[in-house]
Coordinates of C-alpha atoms in Angstrom, one line a residue:
Chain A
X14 CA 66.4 111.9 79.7
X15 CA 67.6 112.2 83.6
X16 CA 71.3 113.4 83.4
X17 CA 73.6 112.4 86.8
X18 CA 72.9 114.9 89.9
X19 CA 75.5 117.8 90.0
X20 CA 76.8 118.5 93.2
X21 CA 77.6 122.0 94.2
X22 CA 80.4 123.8 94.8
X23 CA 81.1 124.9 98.4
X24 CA 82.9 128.0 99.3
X25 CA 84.2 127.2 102.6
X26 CA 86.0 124.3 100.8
X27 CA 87.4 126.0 97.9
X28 CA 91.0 125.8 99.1
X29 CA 95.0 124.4 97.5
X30 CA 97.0 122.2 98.2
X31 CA 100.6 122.9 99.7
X32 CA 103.6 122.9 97.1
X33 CA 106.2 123.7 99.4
X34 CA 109.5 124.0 97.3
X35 CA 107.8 124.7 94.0
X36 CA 109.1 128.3 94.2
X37 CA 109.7 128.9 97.5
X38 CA 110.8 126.7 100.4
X39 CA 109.5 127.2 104.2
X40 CA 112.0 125.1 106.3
X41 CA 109.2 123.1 108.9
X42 CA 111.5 123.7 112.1
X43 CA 110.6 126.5 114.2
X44 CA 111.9 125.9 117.5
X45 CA 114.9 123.9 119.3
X46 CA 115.0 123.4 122.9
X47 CA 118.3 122.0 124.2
X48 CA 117.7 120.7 127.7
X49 CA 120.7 120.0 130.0
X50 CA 121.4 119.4 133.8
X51 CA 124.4 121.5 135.4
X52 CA 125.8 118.2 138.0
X53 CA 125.0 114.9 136.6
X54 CA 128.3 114.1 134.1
X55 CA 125.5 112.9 131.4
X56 CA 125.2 116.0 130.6
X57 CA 129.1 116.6 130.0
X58 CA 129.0 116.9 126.3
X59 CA 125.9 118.7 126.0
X60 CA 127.3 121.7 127.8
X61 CA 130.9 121.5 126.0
X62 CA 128.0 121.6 122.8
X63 CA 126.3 124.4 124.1
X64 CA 129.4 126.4 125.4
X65 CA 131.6 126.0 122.0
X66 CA 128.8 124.9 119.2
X67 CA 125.2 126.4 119.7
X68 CA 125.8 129.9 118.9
X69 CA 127.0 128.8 115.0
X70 CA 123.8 126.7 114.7
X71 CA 121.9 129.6 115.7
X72 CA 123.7 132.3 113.7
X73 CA 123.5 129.8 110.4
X74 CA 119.4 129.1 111.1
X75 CA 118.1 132.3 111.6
X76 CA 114.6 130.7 110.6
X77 CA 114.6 128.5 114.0
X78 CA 114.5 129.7 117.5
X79 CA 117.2 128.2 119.8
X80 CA 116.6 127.7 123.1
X81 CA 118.6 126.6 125.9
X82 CA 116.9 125.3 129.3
X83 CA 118.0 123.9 132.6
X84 CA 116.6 119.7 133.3
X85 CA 118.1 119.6 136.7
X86 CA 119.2 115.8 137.6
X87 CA 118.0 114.5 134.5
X88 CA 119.9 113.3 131.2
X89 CA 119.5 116.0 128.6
X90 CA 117.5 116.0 125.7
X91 CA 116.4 117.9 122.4
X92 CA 113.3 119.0 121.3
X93 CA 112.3 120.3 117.9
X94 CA 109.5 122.2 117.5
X95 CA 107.5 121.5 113.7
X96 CA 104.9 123.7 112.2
X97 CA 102.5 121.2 111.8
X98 CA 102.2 120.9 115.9
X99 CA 104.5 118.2 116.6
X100 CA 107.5 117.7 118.2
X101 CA 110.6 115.3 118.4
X102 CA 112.5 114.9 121.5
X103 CA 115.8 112.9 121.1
X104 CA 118.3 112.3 124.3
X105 CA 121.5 113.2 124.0
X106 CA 123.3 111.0 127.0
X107 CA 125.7 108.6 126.2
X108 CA 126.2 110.9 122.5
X109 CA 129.9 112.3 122.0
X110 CA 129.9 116.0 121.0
X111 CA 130.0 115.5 117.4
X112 CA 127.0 112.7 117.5
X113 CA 124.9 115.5 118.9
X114 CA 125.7 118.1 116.5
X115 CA 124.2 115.5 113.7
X116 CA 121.3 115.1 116.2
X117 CA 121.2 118.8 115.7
X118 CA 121.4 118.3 111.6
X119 CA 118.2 115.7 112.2
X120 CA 116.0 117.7 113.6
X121 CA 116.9 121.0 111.3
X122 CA 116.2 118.7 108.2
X123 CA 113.3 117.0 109.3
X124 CA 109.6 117.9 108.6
X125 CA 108.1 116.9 111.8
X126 CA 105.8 114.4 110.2
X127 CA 105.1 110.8 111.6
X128 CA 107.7 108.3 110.4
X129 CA 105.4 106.0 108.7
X130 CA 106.7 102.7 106.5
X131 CA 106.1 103.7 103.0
X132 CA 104.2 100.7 101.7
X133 CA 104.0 102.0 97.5
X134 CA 106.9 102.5 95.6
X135 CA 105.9 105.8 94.3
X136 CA 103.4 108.4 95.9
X137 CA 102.2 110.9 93.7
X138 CA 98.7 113.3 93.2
X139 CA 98.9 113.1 89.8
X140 CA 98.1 110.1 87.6
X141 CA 101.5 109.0 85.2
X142 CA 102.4 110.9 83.4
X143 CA 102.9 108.2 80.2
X144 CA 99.1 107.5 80.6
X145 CA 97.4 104.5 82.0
X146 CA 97.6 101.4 79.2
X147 CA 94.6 101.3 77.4
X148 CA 93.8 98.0 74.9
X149 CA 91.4 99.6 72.6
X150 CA 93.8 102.8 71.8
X151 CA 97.1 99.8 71.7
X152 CA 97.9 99.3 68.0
X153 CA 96.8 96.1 66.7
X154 CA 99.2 93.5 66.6
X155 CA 100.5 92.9 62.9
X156 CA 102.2 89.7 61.7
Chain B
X118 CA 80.4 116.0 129.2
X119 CA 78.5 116.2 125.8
X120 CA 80.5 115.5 122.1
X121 CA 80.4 119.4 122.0
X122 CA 81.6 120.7 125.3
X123 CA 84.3 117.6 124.7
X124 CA 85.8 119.2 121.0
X125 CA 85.4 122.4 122.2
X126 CA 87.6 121.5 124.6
X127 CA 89.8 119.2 122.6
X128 CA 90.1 122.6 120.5
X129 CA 91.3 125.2 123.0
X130 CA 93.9 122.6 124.5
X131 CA 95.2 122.3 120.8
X132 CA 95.2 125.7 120.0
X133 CA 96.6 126.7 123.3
X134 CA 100.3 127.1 122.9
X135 CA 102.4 126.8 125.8
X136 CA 103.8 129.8 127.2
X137 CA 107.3 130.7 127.4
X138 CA 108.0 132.8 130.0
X139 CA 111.9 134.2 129.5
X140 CA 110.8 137.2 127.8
X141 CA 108.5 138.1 130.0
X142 CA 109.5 140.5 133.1
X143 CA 106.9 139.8 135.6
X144 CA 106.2 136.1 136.1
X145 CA 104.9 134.6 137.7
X146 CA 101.9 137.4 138.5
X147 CA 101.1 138.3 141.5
X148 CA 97.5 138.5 140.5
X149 CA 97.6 134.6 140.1
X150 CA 99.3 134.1 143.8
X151 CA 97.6 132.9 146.8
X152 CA 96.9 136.5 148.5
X153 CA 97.5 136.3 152.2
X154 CA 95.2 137.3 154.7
X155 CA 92.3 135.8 152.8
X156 CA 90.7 132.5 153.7
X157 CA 90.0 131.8 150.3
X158 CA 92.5 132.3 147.3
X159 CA 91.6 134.5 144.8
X160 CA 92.6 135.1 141.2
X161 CA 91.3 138.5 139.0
X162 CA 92.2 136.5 136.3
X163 CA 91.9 132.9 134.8
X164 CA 95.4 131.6 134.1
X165 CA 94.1 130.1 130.6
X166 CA 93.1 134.0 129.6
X167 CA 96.3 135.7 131.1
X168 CA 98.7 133.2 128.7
X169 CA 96.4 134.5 125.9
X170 CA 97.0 138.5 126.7
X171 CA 101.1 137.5 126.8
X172 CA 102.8 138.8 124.0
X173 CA 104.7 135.8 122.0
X174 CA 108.6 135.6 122.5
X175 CA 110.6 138.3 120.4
X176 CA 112.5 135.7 119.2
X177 CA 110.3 133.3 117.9
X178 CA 108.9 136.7 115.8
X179 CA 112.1 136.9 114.5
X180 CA 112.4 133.9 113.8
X181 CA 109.2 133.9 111.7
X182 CA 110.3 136.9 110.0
X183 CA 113.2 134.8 108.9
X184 CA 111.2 131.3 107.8
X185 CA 109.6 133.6 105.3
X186 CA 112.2 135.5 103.8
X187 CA 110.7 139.1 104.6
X188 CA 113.7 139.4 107.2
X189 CA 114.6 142.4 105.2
X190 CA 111.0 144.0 105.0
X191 CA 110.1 143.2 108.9
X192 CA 113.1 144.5 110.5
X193 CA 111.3 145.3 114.0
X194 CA 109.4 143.1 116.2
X195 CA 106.9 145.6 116.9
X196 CA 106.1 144.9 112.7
X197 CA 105.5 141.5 113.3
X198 CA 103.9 141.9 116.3
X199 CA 101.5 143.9 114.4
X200 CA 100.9 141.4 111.7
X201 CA 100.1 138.5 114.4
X202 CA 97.4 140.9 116.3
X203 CA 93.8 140.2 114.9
X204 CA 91.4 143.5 115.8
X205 CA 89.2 141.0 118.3
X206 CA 92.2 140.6 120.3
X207 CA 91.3 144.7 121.0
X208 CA 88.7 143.8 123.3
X209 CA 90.1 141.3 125.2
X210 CA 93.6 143.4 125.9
X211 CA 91.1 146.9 127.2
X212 CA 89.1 144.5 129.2
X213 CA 91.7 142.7 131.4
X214 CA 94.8 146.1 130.9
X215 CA 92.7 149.3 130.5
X216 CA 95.2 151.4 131.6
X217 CA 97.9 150.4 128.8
X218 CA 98.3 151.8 125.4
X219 CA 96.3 149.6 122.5
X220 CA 98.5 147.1 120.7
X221 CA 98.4 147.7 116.8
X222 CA 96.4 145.1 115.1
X223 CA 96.6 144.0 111.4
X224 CA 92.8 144.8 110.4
X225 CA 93.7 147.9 108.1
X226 CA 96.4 145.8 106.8
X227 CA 95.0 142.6 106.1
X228 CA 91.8 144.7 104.1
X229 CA 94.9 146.4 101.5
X230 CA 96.3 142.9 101.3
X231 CA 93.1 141.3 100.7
X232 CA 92.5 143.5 97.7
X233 CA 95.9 142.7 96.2
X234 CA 95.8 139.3 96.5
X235 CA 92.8 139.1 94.8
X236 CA 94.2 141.5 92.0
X237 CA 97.1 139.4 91.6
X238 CA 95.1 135.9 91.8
X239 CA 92.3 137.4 88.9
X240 CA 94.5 138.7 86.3
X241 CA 97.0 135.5 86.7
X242 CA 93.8 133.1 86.4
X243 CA 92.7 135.4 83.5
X244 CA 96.1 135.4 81.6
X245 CA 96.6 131.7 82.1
X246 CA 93.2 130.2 81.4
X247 CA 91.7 132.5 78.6
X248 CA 88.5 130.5 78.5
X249 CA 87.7 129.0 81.4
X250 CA 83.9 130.5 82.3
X251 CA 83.5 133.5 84.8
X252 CA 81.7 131.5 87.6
X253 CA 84.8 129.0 87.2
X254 CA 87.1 131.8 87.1
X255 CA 85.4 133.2 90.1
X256 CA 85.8 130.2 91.7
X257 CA 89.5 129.6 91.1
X258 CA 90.7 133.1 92.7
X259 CA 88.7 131.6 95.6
X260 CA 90.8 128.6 95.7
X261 CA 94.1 130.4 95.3
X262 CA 93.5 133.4 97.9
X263 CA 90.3 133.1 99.5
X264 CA 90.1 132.2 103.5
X265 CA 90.6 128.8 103.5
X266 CA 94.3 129.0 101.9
X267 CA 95.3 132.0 103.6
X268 CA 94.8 130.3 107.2
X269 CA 96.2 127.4 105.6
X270 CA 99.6 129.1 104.3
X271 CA 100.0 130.4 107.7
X272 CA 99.9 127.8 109.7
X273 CA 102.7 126.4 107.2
X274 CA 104.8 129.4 107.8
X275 CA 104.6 128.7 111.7
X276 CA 102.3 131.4 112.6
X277 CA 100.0 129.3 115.1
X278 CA 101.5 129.7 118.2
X279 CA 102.2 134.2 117.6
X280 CA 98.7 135.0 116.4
X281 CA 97.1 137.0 119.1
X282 CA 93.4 136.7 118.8
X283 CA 90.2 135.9 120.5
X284 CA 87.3 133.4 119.6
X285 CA 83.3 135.4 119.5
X286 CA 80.2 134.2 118.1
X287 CA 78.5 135.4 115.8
X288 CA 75.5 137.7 116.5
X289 CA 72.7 139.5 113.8
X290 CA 74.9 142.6 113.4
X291 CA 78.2 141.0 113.6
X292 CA 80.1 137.3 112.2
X293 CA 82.3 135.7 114.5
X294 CA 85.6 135.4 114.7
X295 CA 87.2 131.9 114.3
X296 CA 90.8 131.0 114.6
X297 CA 90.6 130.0 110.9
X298 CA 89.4 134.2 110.2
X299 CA 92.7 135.3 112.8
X300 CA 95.2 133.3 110.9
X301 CA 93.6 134.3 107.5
X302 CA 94.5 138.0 108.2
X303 CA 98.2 137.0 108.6
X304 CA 99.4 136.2 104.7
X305 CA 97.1 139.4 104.1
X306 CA 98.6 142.0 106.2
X307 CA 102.0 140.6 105.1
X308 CA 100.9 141.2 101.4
X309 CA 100.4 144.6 102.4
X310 CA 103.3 145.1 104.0
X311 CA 105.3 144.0 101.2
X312 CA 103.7 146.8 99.5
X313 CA 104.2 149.5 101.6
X314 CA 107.6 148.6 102.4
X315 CA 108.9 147.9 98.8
X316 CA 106.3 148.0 95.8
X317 CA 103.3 146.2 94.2
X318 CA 105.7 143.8 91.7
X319 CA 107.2 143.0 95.3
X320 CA 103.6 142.1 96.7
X321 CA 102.9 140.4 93.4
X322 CA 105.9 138.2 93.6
X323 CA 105.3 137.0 97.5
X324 CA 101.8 136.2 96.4
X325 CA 103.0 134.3 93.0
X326 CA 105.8 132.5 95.8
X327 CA 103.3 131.6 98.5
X328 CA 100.1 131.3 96.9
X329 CA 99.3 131.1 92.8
X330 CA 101.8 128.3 93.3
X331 CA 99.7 125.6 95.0
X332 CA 97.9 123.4 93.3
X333 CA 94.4 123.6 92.5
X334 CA 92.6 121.4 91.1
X335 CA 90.7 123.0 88.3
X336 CA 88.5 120.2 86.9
X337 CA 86.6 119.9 90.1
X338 CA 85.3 122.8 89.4
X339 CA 83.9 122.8 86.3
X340 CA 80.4 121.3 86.4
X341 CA 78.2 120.3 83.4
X342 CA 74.4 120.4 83.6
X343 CA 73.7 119.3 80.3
X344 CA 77.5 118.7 78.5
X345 CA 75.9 117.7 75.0
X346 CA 73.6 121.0 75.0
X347 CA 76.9 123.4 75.9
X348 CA 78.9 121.7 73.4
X349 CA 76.3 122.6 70.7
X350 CA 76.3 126.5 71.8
X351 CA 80.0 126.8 71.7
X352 CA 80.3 124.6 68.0
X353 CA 77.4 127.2 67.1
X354 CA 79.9 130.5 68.2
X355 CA 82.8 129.1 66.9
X356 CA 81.3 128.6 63.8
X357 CA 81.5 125.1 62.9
X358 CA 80.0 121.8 61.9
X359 CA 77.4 120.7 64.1
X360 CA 78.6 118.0 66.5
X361 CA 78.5 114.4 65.6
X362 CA 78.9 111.9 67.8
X363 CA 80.4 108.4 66.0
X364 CA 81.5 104.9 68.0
X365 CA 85.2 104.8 67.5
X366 CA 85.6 101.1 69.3
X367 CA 83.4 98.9 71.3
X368 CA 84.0 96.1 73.4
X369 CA 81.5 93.7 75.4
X370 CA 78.3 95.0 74.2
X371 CA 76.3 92.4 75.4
X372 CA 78.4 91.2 78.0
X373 CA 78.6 92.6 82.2
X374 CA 81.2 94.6 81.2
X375 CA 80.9 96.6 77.7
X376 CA 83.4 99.2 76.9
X377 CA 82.7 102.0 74.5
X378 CA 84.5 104.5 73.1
X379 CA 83.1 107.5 71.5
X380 CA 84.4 110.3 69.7
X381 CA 82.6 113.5 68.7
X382 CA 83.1 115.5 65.7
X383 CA 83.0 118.6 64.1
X384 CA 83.1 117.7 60.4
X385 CA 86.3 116.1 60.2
X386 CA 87.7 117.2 63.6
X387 CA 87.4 115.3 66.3
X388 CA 86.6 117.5 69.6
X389 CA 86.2 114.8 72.4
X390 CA 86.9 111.6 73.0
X391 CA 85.1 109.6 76.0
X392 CA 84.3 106.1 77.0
X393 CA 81.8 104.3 78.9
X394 CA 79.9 101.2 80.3
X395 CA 76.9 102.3 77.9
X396 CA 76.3 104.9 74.7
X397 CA 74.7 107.3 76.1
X398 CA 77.7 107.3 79.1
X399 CA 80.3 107.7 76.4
X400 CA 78.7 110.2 74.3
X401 CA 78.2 112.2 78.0
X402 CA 82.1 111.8 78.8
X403 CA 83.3 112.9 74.9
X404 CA 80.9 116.1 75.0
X405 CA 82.5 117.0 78.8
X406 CA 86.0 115.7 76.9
X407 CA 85.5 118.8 74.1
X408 CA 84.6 121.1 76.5
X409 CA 86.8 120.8 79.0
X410 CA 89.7 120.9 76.6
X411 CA 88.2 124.5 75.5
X412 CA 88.0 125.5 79.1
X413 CA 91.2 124.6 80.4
X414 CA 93.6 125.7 77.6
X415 CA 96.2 127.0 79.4
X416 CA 98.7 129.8 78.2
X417 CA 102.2 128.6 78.9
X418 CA 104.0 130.2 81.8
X419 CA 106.9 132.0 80.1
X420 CA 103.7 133.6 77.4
X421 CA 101.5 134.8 80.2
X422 CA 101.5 138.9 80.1
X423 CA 99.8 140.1 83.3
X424 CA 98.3 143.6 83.6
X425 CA 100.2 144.7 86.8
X426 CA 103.5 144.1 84.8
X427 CA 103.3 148.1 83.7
X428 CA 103.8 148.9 87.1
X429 CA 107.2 150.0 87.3
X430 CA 110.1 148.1 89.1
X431 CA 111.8 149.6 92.0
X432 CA 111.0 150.7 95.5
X433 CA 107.7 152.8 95.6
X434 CA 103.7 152.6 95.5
X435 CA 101.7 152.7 92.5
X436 CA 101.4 156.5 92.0
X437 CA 105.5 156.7 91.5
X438 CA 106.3 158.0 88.4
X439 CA 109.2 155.6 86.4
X440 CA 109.3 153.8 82.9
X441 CA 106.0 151.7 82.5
X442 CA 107.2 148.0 81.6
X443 CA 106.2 146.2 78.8
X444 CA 102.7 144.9 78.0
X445 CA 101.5 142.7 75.0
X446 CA 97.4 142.4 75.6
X447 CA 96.7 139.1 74.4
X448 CA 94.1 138.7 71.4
X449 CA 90.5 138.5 72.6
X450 CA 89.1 134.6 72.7
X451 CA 85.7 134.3 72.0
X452 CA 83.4 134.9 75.2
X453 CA 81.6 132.3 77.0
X454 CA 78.4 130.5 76.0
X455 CA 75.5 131.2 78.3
X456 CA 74.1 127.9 79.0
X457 CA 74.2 127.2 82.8
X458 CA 76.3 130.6 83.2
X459 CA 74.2 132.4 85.9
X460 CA 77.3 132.9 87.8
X461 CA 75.7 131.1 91.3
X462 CA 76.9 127.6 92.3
X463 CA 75.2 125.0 90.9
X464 CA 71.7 124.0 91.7
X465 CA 68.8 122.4 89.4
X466 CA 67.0 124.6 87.4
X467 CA 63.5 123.4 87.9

């Protein structure tokens, strides 16, 4: 009798998937640039933020690396650095000083990954977890 | 440019972090300036390899130091610095600075932590899944700690743009060095450190955190040759009934799509369950059924009793002397059957 082909098991691939949270949580930011311009008055706020605010957010996430840089005659921006290689840049012109302290509070909480429309109500790796329906293990239908 | 030249290209651009040059004291080089009184301008060195001898930011070390929660164990930078040095980064640093002291690398580091993470990872496979067979076991501890995780763990903790490294072939004597090998012997150094600088429950506990907590997908791994065969042996050694497989319901039998539903039994017991488009396909599925639900009976987390639980609690390395903790050996299962057991990766036996 010829019994299905078994494939073999690769070593290079022998690998886990992440469960970040599970036990221990790695927060995905790892950098923050703040970028401001010292003339243009776009740029107000942002240096009333950075003079008064920036050294709290860095004292309260030691995990992320705060950065402050000059963008001469250009509005100012932030950038967050993610572990998975990306980066969001949001501008901060036209933002009063407590809008771009909950700028800040985006890009701390975010993961960095691509904001895509969730199209399924639930995304999961494993199957339910109440089974999957079967009609010939239902109960017969009595009268 | 060919597909290769083009993702090897692709590739260094990727892995080539920018460089931030506040830390550094000297920038930009004079090496890299246009030196006058030469018609031609002349560089000893190739931007693209100077960035790579920089050291990374001391802040985004500490940072790092911080993500992970060994802010406590890595007080200095110089620590992490040595933790994000591979040893082929050695060569590269003589060959463009000769005349500067050698940076400490991570290679004795990473080869204790290596050991303990595969310590830890056996005896927790071991504790939790008494029967699963040795090749499977084998396996698993590759899954959980082997090279592919531990590049993949660090680049979740952030350590892709601090590891200091530097790409070779491979030659007859010597394997290569890929950026997946640098960042693998970053979770391994740390391992060690945590060792060194506390204890082994310590170590034990960052490697339970970071890495026996991922999810691996045991099933995959378990590969029948012949399901009905095995199923015999291990009725045989447990001492039962020989199997017997019986239709439980049926479906379509003569239609495009027929469902059946075996069972297989052991006297009275049922072992496995399976269904299937044909007989023979059911019966196959309910013999892999019974044996996987051998293999993969897992002892419940707050039961397991690992080995490395004698060592005692409190800061020092395994030779301290202190009150052993407490160790129930669990009862001896019976040992595995030895059909299709020869301990290689599958292949047909001819």
């Amino acid at each position: 009798m010829r019994l299905p082909p078994v494939a073999p098991i690769v070593r290079a691939k022998l690998g886990s998937a992440p469960a970040n949270g599970h036990t221990t949580f790695l927060p995905q930011i790892r950098k923050l640039v703040v970028e401001y311009c010292d003339r243009w008055p776009s740029s107000d706020n942002t240096r009333t933020f950075l003079l008064n605010h920036i050294e709290d957010v860095a004292r309260q996430n030691p995990h992320v690396e705060v950065v402050v840089r000059q963008r001469s005659h250009k509005e100012p921006i932030i950038r967050g650095f993610y572990v998975n290689q990306r980066d969001k840049v949001v501008p901060l012109n036209g933002l009063e000083v407590t809008q771009i302290q909950k700028k800040i509070e985006l890009l701390l909480d975010s993961s960095g990954a691509k904001i895509k429309p969730l199209k399924k109500t639930v995304e999961s790796t494993t199957e339910a977890a109440r089974g999957i329906w079967s009609g010939l293990h239902a109960e017969r239908p009595t009268l | 440019m060919g597909h290769v030249h083009q993702r090897l290209a692709s590739t260094t651009a990727r892995l080539a972090s920018s460089l931030s040059t506040a830390h550094l004291s000297k920038f930009p080089p004079k090496d890299l300036l246009f030196v006058k009184g030469r018609e031609i301008p002349t560089a000893t060195i190739d931007p693209d390899t100077w960035a790579s001898l920089q050291p990374p930011p001391p802040t985004a070390l500490s940072a790092f130091a911080h993500r992970i929660g060994l802010s406590s164990v890595l007080t200095s930078t110089e620590v992490i610095q040595q933790v994000c040095t591979h040893p082929s980064f050695l060569q590269l640093f003589k060959q463009h600075t000769p005349h500067e002291r050698d940076p400490a690398t991570n290679g004795q580091l990473a080869a204790i932590g290596n050991s303990l993470m595969g310590l830890f990872a056996t005896e927790y496979v071991r504790a939790t899944y008494p029967y699963l067979p040795t090749r499977v076991m084998k396996a698993a501890v590759t899954a959980h700690v082997g090279p592919l995780p531990c590049a993949n763990v660090a680049q979740e903790m952030g350590a892709t743009p601090l590891i200091r490294w530097q790409r070779s072939r491979g030659t007859l004597l010597k394997s290569g060095v890929l950026h997946s090998d640098a960042l693998a012997s970053i979770p391994r150094a740390l391992t060690a450190l945590v060792y060194q600088q506390r204890s082994l429950p310590s170590a034990r506990q960052f490697v339970h955190s970071y890495f026996l907590s991922r999810e691996v997908d045991l099933r995959g791994m378990i590969k029948f040759l012949d399901p009905k065969k095995a199923l015999l042996e291990m009725v045989k050694k447990f001492q039962r009934e020989l199997p017997k497989s019986r239709l439980l319901k049926e479906t379509g039998r003569y239609s495009n799509s027929p469902v059946f539903v075996v069972g297989i039994f052991s006297g009275e017991d049922q072992l496995g369950e399976g269904f299937g488009s044909s007989l023979k396909m059911a019966e196959y599925r309910a013999a892999e059924d019974a044996l996987l639900r051998v293999y993969l009976t897992r002892i419940p987390p707050h039961l397991v009793q690992l080995p490395s639980q004698t060592f005692p609690v409190g800061v020092g390395d395994v030779y301290k002397k202190a009150q052993e903790g407490d160790y129930k050996p669990p009862d001896l299962v019976e040992s595995e059957i030895m059909y299709a057991s020869s301990g290689n990766s599958f292949t047909h036996s001819t």
